[in-house]
Amino acid sequence: MYRTVRVKMGKNIGKWILVFTLLLCVAGLAGIEKVNDGVVIYSSLEEFRNEKLREMLEENLPDINVTIQYISTNKGAAKIKLEKSRADADILLAFDVQSMELIKDELNDLKRYETRHYLDGLNPDHNKYRVWERFAGAIIVNKPLLNKLELPIPERYEDLTNPLYRDLIAMPDPKSSGTGYFFLKHLANEWGEERAFDYFDKLYPNIKQFTTSGSGPIKLLLQNEIAIGMGMTFQAVGEINKGADLQIIYPPEGSPYSLSGIAMIQGRADRPEVAQVFDFLYSNFTFYDKENYSPELIFKNQQIKVPNYPKNIKYGNMNGLKSAAIKQDLLRKWKY
């Protein structure tokens, strides 16, 4: 025979449960407040530029907690595509334009940010990002190392396939680096895809490393680990101005280049601190960056002030540069 046993909850126990429930609610709200308390920037800039940005933000917006997290442009775009509005990032900085196009539906409208001072045709009509920079590429050589090895200085892309340069070349990986992609896109445009991929088949034996970032070849050149790098002009000039004995070579086809942009994740403009940080990037740091680091022209009245920077760069054929679909198609065919 079963008996029902009734337990009467004491008044004190009930009060403690109520208090505990209220504490949980407060903790939950505190957690939400903590998440929204700062601003997170996903940046594809090199660390020295990120560090300068941190310094300037601390000086100009000291009351806003800003986290700058480096992430490669392709990885960052894939993360935003997956996480959408749940992404940790509030602002995207220096993501290449193909990645911006890929995730444009996740980005905030920026029509209130003027484009009249930009060169015509750089910014998209859909207003989901603003152009941050144009950066060109070149063949960059470590002259002392080539001289030590008694090897000739290459003058064109085809020269890099010479077996004399085996294990002496580095190139950014197009699957992780916007710099690597613009070399691939440039040659596909200039030569056609079949010849371009045939070229990379011939170049592959001479590649010591496909670096994950665009700055990788320059670092390897400075460490004397390679003699030839396919890298970014502005980084090479920066190291030359510090005393590095590097030489910049533009092939007859011209210089490949890409564009990067700045954007906000959808809905984040409603947070005043995010808007303040974005305003600072758009109105202040972008001009500092062009005057000191990456000076290629994106503004109508812009002047190149970086010492020893090449003037009148002949840019190569970059038709279709902004197309995310073309990029995805080319990267599917990249096998290295």
Tab-separated table of C-alpha atoms in Angstrom:
chain	number	residue	atom	x	y	z
A	1	MET	CA	0.000	0.000	0.000
A	2	TYR	CA	1.391	3.318	-1.058
A	3	ARG	CA	1.054	6.431	0.991
A	4	THR	CA	1.352	9.929	-0.401
A	5	VAL	CA	3.865	11.968	1.487
A	6	ARG	CA	3.419	15.700	1.299
A	7	VAL	CA	6.366	17.952	1.931
A	8	LYS	CA	5.598	21.453	3.013
A	9	MET	CA	8.191	23.982	1.924
A	10	GLY	CA	9.230	26.287	4.666
A	11	LYS	CA	8.910	30.015	4.184
A	12	ASN	CA	12.679	30.542	4.479
A	13	ILE	CA	13.456	27.993	1.727
A	14	GLY	CA	10.976	29.690	-0.601
A	15	LYS	CA	12.597	33.052	0.036
A	16	TRP	CA	16.069	31.676	-0.733
A	17	ILE	CA	14.858	30.179	-4.021
A	18	LEU	CA	13.374	33.557	-4.973
A	19	VAL	CA	16.621	35.338	-4.119
A	20	PHE	CA	18.662	32.752	-6.068
A	21	THR	CA	16.422	33.178	-9.120
A	22	LEU	CA	16.801	36.947	-9.009
A	23	LEU	CA	20.584	36.601	-8.757
A	24	LEU	CA	20.632	34.385	-11.837
A	25	CYS	CA	18.626	36.967	-13.758
A	26	VAL	CA	20.967	39.762	-12.689
A	27	ALA	CA	23.988	37.649	-13.663
A	28	GLY	CA	22.457	37.009	-17.051
A	29	LEU	CA	21.828	40.699	-17.603
A	30	ALA	CA	25.353	41.494	-16.464
A	31	GLY	CA	26.665	39.012	-19.006
A	32	ILE	CA	24.701	40.684	-21.767
A	33	GLU	CA	25.978	44.064	-20.670
A	34	LYS	CA	29.557	42.750	-20.722
A	35	VAL	CA	29.188	41.427	-24.273
A	36	ASN	CA	27.939	44.803	-25.493
A	37	ASP	CA	30.381	46.824	-23.427
A	38	GLY	CA	33.244	46.986	-25.958
A	39	VAL	CA	33.946	47.054	-29.669
A	40	VAL	CA	35.579	44.188	-31.549
A	41	ILE	CA	37.465	44.806	-34.783
A	42	TYR	CA	38.427	41.934	-37.059
A	43	SER	CA	41.489	43.321	-38.843
A	44	SER	CA	43.552	41.949	-41.714
A	45	LEU	CA	46.165	44.662	-41.254
A	46	GLU	CA	49.698	43.698	-40.278
A	47	GLU	CA	50.492	43.815	-36.566
A	48	PHE	CA	52.534	47.039	-36.767
A	49	ARG	CA	49.524	48.853	-38.257
A	50	ASN	CA	47.149	47.251	-35.757
A	51	GLU	CA	49.438	48.362	-32.949
A	52	LYS	CA	49.424	51.959	-34.172
A	53	LEU	CA	45.643	51.828	-34.427
A	54	ARG	CA	45.404	50.601	-30.808
A	55	GLU	CA	47.607	53.480	-29.702
A	56	MET	CA	45.521	56.078	-31.542
A	57	LEU	CA	42.216	54.648	-30.301
A	58	GLU	CA	43.434	54.721	-26.704
A	59	GLU	CA	44.450	58.345	-27.179
A	60	ASN	CA	41.331	59.532	-29.000
A	61	LEU	CA	38.587	57.267	-27.582
A	62	PRO	CA	39.921	56.329	-24.133
A	63	ASP	CA	36.497	55.484	-22.703
A	64	ILE	CA	35.750	52.756	-25.253
A	65	ASN	CA	37.175	49.270	-24.787
A	66	VAL	CA	38.332	48.209	-28.276
A	67	THR	CA	39.656	44.749	-29.096
A	68	ILE	CA	41.568	44.413	-32.372
A	69	GLN	CA	41.798	40.796	-33.471
A	70	TYR	CA	43.961	39.904	-36.452
A	71	ILE	CA	42.335	37.463	-38.858
A	72	SER	CA	43.158	36.624	-42.461
A	73	THR	CA	40.625	38.032	-44.870
A	74	ASN	CA	39.402	34.681	-46.227
A	75	LYS	CA	39.087	33.099	-42.787
A	76	GLY	CA	37.333	36.187	-41.453
A	77	ALA	CA	34.806	36.214	-44.290
A	78	ALA	CA	34.051	32.515	-43.811
A	79	LYS	CA	33.511	33.127	-40.091
A	80	ILE	CA	31.117	36.033	-40.714
A	81	LYS	CA	29.259	34.035	-43.384
A	82	LEU	CA	28.699	31.235	-40.880
A	83	GLU	CA	27.926	33.249	-37.746
A	84	LYS	CA	26.008	36.138	-39.358
A	85	SER	CA	24.573	38.464	-36.690
A	86	ARG	CA	26.033	36.246	-33.929
A	87	ALA	CA	29.574	37.187	-34.937
A	88	ASP	CA	31.840	38.610	-32.252
A	89	ALA	CA	33.084	41.289	-34.632
A	90	ASP	CA	31.453	44.699	-34.853
A	91	ILE	CA	33.775	46.188	-37.482
A	92	LEU	CA	35.738	44.591	-40.327
A	93	LEU	CA	38.962	46.313	-41.331
A	94	ALA	CA	41.048	45.715	-44.478
A	95	PHE	CA	39.090	42.713	-45.737
A	96	ASP	CA	39.617	42.319	-49.479
A	97	VAL	CA	36.726	43.426	-51.655
A	98	GLN	CA	35.921	39.914	-52.882
A	99	SER	CA	35.346	38.853	-49.279
A	100	MET	CA	33.247	41.953	-48.645
A	101	GLU	CA	31.101	41.101	-51.660
A	102	LEU	CA	30.704	37.536	-50.416
A	103	ILE	CA	29.313	38.662	-47.046
A	104	LYS	CA	27.613	41.926	-48.072
A	105	ASP	CA	24.210	40.705	-46.831
A	106	GLU	CA	25.657	40.573	-43.302
A	107	LEU	CA	26.946	44.149	-43.451
A	108	ASN	CA	25.404	47.453	-42.423
A	109	ASP	CA	24.437	50.110	-44.972
A	110	LEU	CA	27.034	52.917	-45.015
A	111	LYS	CA	25.326	55.428	-47.283
A	112	ARG	CA	25.756	58.203	-44.725
A	113	TYR	CA	29.532	57.943	-45.195
A	114	GLU	CA	30.437	60.203	-48.142
A	115	THR	CA	32.304	58.905	-51.195
A	116	ARG	CA	32.859	62.211	-53.021
A	117	HIS	CA	36.509	62.407	-51.956
A	118	TYR	CA	37.283	58.930	-53.337
A	119	LEU	CA	38.484	58.243	-56.867
A	120	ASP	CA	35.544	57.339	-59.072
A	121	GLY	CA	34.457	53.724	-59.345
A	122	LEU	CA	36.159	52.340	-56.243
A	123	ASN	CA	33.197	52.094	-53.858
A	124	PRO	CA	30.221	49.800	-54.491
A	125	ASP	CA	26.750	51.101	-55.291
A	126	HIS	CA	25.236	48.924	-52.564
A	127	ASN	CA	27.108	50.935	-49.875
A	128	LYS	CA	27.941	47.913	-47.709
A	129	TYR	CA	31.617	48.863	-47.360
A	130	ARG	CA	33.991	51.718	-48.039
A	131	VAL	CA	37.350	51.181	-49.713
A	132	TRP	CA	40.203	51.156	-47.210
A	133	GLU	CA	43.258	50.863	-49.450
A	134	ARG	CA	44.697	49.851	-52.784
A	135	PHE	CA	47.804	47.691	-52.514
A	136	ALA	CA	50.032	46.613	-55.372
A	137	GLY	CA	52.278	43.599	-55.704
A	138	ALA	CA	55.675	42.999	-57.241
A	139	ILE	CA	58.579	40.594	-57.466
A	140	ILE	CA	60.819	41.543	-54.554
A	141	VAL	CA	64.379	40.268	-54.285
A	142	ASN	CA	67.022	40.011	-51.607
A	143	LYS	CA	69.948	41.355	-53.644
A	144	PRO	CA	72.797	40.377	-51.272
A	145	LEU	CA	71.575	36.782	-51.111
A	146	LEU	CA	71.228	36.504	-54.896
A	147	ASN	CA	74.727	37.958	-55.275
A	148	LYS	CA	76.091	35.513	-52.710
A	149	LEU	CA	74.523	32.624	-54.614
A	150	GLU	CA	75.755	34.123	-57.906
A	151	LEU	CA	72.246	34.096	-59.355
A	152	PRO	CA	70.743	36.622	-61.787
A	153	ILE	CA	68.039	39.076	-60.742
A	154	PRO	CA	64.740	38.010	-62.366
A	155	GLU	CA	62.929	40.486	-64.595
A	156	ARG	CA	59.638	38.750	-65.381
A	157	TYR	CA	57.284	36.091	-64.055
A	158	GLU	CA	58.651	33.443	-66.433
A	159	ASP	CA	62.164	33.876	-65.010
A	160	LEU	CA	60.952	32.566	-61.650
A	161	THR	CA	60.473	29.061	-63.103
A	162	ASN	CA	64.243	28.738	-63.728
A	163	PRO	CA	65.514	25.663	-61.788
A	164	LEU	CA	68.340	27.851	-60.462
A	165	TYR	CA	65.784	29.334	-58.027
A	166	ARG	CA	64.663	26.012	-56.540
A	167	ASP	CA	63.469	26.496	-52.932
A	168	LEU	CA	64.362	30.193	-53.067
A	169	ILE	CA	60.889	31.695	-53.713
A	170	ALA	CA	57.884	32.414	-51.495
A	171	MET	CA	54.371	33.417	-52.497
A	172	PRO	CA	51.268	34.051	-50.367
A	173	ASP	CA	48.678	31.284	-50.573
A	174	PRO	CA	45.675	32.575	-52.587
A	175	LYS	CA	43.326	30.536	-50.399
A	176	SER	CA	44.256	32.469	-47.261
A	177	SER	CA	45.703	35.733	-48.566
A	178	GLY	CA	44.256	38.508	-50.685
A	179	THR	CA	47.801	39.214	-51.890
A	180	GLY	CA	48.230	35.660	-53.113
A	181	TYR	CA	44.879	35.848	-54.856
A	182	PHE	CA	45.700	39.007	-56.804
A	183	PHE	CA	48.828	37.375	-58.274
A	184	LEU	CA	46.667	34.456	-59.406
A	185	LYS	CA	43.913	36.737	-60.745
A	186	HIS	CA	46.390	38.972	-62.547
A	187	LEU	CA	47.984	36.121	-64.467
A	188	ALA	CA	44.622	34.506	-65.223
A	189	ASN	CA	43.532	37.840	-66.720
A	190	GLU	CA	46.747	38.465	-68.633
A	191	TRP	CA	47.372	34.962	-69.959
A	192	GLY	CA	44.087	33.080	-69.608
A	193	GLU	CA	43.414	30.470	-66.938
A	194	GLU	CA	44.994	27.519	-68.741
A	195	ARG	CA	48.342	29.209	-69.255
A	196	ALA	CA	48.253	30.739	-65.765
A	197	PHE	CA	47.773	27.382	-64.021
A	198	ASP	CA	50.389	25.812	-66.287
A	199	TYR	CA	52.745	28.556	-65.091
A	200	PHE	CA	52.093	27.759	-61.424
A	201	ASP	CA	52.754	24.058	-62.153
A	202	LYS	CA	56.196	25.087	-63.413
A	203	LEU	CA	56.761	27.547	-60.563
A	204	TYR	CA	55.784	25.079	-57.811
A	205	PRO	CA	59.162	23.236	-57.598
A	206	ASN	CA	60.888	26.550	-56.844
A	207	ILE	CA	58.485	27.559	-54.078
A	208	LYS	CA	59.924	27.098	-50.617
A	209	GLN	CA	56.726	28.221	-48.907
A	210	PHE	CA	53.218	29.370	-49.681
A	211	THR	CA	52.727	31.755	-46.769
A	212	THR	CA	49.375	32.172	-45.027
A	213	SER	CA	49.558	35.974	-45.108
A	214	GLY	CA	50.603	38.565	-47.659
A	215	SER	CA	53.413	39.781	-45.415
A	216	GLY	CA	54.989	36.327	-45.196
A	217	PRO	CA	57.354	36.613	-48.208
A	218	ILE	CA	58.796	39.918	-46.957
A	219	LYS	CA	59.520	38.375	-43.558
A	220	LEU	CA	61.282	35.422	-45.178
A	221	LEU	CA	63.324	37.783	-47.384
A	222	LEU	CA	64.484	39.726	-44.335
A	223	GLN	CA	65.451	36.481	-42.587
A	224	ASN	CA	67.504	35.373	-45.636
A	225	GLU	CA	65.383	32.242	-45.893
A	226	ILE	CA	64.441	33.038	-49.506
A	227	ALA	CA	65.917	35.201	-52.242
A	228	ILE	CA	62.718	36.097	-54.123
A	229	GLY	CA	59.267	36.955	-52.815
A	230	MET	CA	55.978	37.725	-54.519
A	231	GLY	CA	54.767	40.363	-52.112
A	232	MET	CA	53.346	43.815	-51.489
A	233	THR	CA	55.054	46.980	-52.692
A	234	PHE	CA	54.260	49.075	-49.622
A	235	GLN	CA	55.782	46.493	-47.281
A	236	ALA	CA	58.934	46.272	-49.360
A	237	VAL	CA	59.272	50.076	-49.394
A	238	GLY	CA	58.749	50.161	-45.647
A	239	GLU	CA	61.642	47.752	-45.111
A	240	ILE	CA	63.840	49.570	-47.655
A	241	ASN	CA	63.263	52.768	-45.673
A	242	LYS	CA	64.499	50.919	-42.592
A	243	GLY	CA	67.701	49.945	-44.400
A	244	ALA	CA	66.874	46.573	-45.971
A	245	ASP	CA	68.666	45.860	-49.263
A	246	LEU	CA	65.619	44.816	-51.277
A	247	GLN	CA	64.780	45.516	-54.901
A	248	ILE	CA	61.252	45.904	-56.304
A	249	ILE	CA	60.678	44.536	-59.798
A	250	TYR	CA	57.508	45.063	-61.816
A	251	PRO	CA	57.052	42.484	-64.601
A	252	PRO	CA	56.191	43.717	-68.132
A	253	GLU	CA	52.537	42.737	-67.479
A	254	GLY	CA	52.400	45.430	-64.822
A	255	SER	CA	51.643	45.329	-61.131
A	256	PRO	CA	48.801	43.224	-59.749
A	257	TYR	CA	46.774	44.965	-57.098
A	258	SER	CA	43.742	44.590	-54.905
A	259	LEU	CA	41.412	46.740	-52.857
A	260	SER	CA	40.407	46.247	-49.268
A	261	GLY	CA	37.477	47.721	-47.394
A	262	ILE	CA	36.032	48.682	-44.051
A	263	ALA	CA	32.538	47.668	-42.906
A	264	MET	CA	30.191	47.198	-39.968
A	265	ILE	CA	28.241	44.057	-39.157
A	266	GLN	CA	24.498	44.432	-39.721
A	267	GLY	CA	22.758	46.231	-36.841
A	268	ARG	CA	25.907	47.307	-34.989
A	269	ALA	CA	25.608	50.952	-36.067
A	270	ASP	CA	22.847	51.279	-33.450
A	271	ARG	CA	25.469	50.974	-30.719
A	272	PRO	CA	27.000	54.445	-30.138
A	273	GLU	CA	30.447	53.092	-29.240
A	274	VAL	CA	30.646	51.070	-32.471
A	275	ALA	CA	29.608	54.099	-34.515
A	276	GLN	CA	32.238	56.236	-32.755
A	277	VAL	CA	35.039	53.773	-33.500
A	278	PHE	CA	33.927	53.396	-37.113
A	279	ASP	CA	33.782	57.178	-37.515
A	280	PHE	CA	37.347	57.425	-36.210
A	281	LEU	CA	38.578	54.798	-38.655
A	282	TYR	CA	36.778	56.401	-41.596
A	283	SER	CA	37.609	60.050	-40.800
A	284	ASN	CA	41.006	59.787	-39.138
A	285	PHE	CA	43.016	56.585	-39.220
A	286	THR	CA	42.471	55.896	-42.909
A	287	PHE	CA	44.284	59.136	-43.797
A	288	TYR	CA	47.082	58.439	-41.306
A	289	ASP	CA	47.458	54.973	-42.812
A	290	LYS	CA	47.758	56.346	-46.362
A	291	GLU	CA	50.320	58.964	-45.347
A	292	ASN	CA	52.518	56.557	-43.403
A	293	TYR	CA	52.005	52.970	-44.501
A	294	SER	CA	49.947	52.127	-47.591
A	295	PRO	CA	50.002	55.223	-49.817
A	296	GLU	CA	48.589	54.103	-53.150
A	297	LEU	CA	45.904	56.419	-54.437
A	298	ILE	CA	42.257	55.977	-53.447
A	299	PHE	CA	41.396	59.660	-52.776
A	300	LYS	CA	41.138	62.449	-55.344
A	301	ASN	CA	43.473	64.863	-53.550
A	302	GLN	CA	45.803	62.240	-52.113
A	303	GLN	CA	49.578	62.629	-52.386
A	304	ILE	CA	52.139	59.895	-51.844
A	305	LYS	CA	54.349	61.009	-48.958
A	306	VAL	CA	56.122	57.751	-48.113
A	307	PRO	CA	59.821	58.111	-49.082
A	308	ASN	CA	61.136	55.968	-51.961
A	309	TYR	CA	57.668	54.913	-53.027
A	310	PRO	CA	57.454	54.104	-56.765
A	311	LYS	CA	55.664	56.791	-58.743
A	312	ASN	CA	53.263	56.121	-61.619
A	313	ILE	CA	52.949	52.386	-61.037
A	314	LYS	CA	51.713	50.612	-64.137
A	315	TYR	CA	48.861	48.448	-62.885
A	316	GLY	CA	48.086	45.152	-64.559
A	317	ASN	CA	44.774	43.829	-65.833
A	318	MET	CA	42.577	43.188	-62.774
A	319	ASN	CA	39.176	42.907	-64.495
A	320	GLY	CA	36.684	41.058	-62.312
A	321	LEU	CA	38.662	41.858	-59.169
A	322	LYS	CA	35.575	42.447	-57.004
A	323	SER	CA	33.731	39.287	-58.049
A	324	ALA	CA	33.396	36.787	-55.215
A	325	ALA	CA	32.120	34.171	-57.686
A	326	ILE	CA	35.218	34.455	-59.894
A	327	LYS	CA	37.423	34.207	-56.827
A	328	GLN	CA	35.675	31.080	-55.586
A	329	ASP	CA	35.980	29.488	-59.027
A	330	LEU	CA	39.717	30.217	-59.290
A	331	LEU	CA	40.411	28.990	-55.775
A	332	ARG	CA	38.616	25.711	-56.463
A	333	LYS	CA	41.196	25.126	-59.172
A	334	TRP	CA	44.166	26.059	-56.948
A	335	LYS	CA	45.784	22.754	-55.887
A	336	TYR	CA	49.048	23.713	-54.197
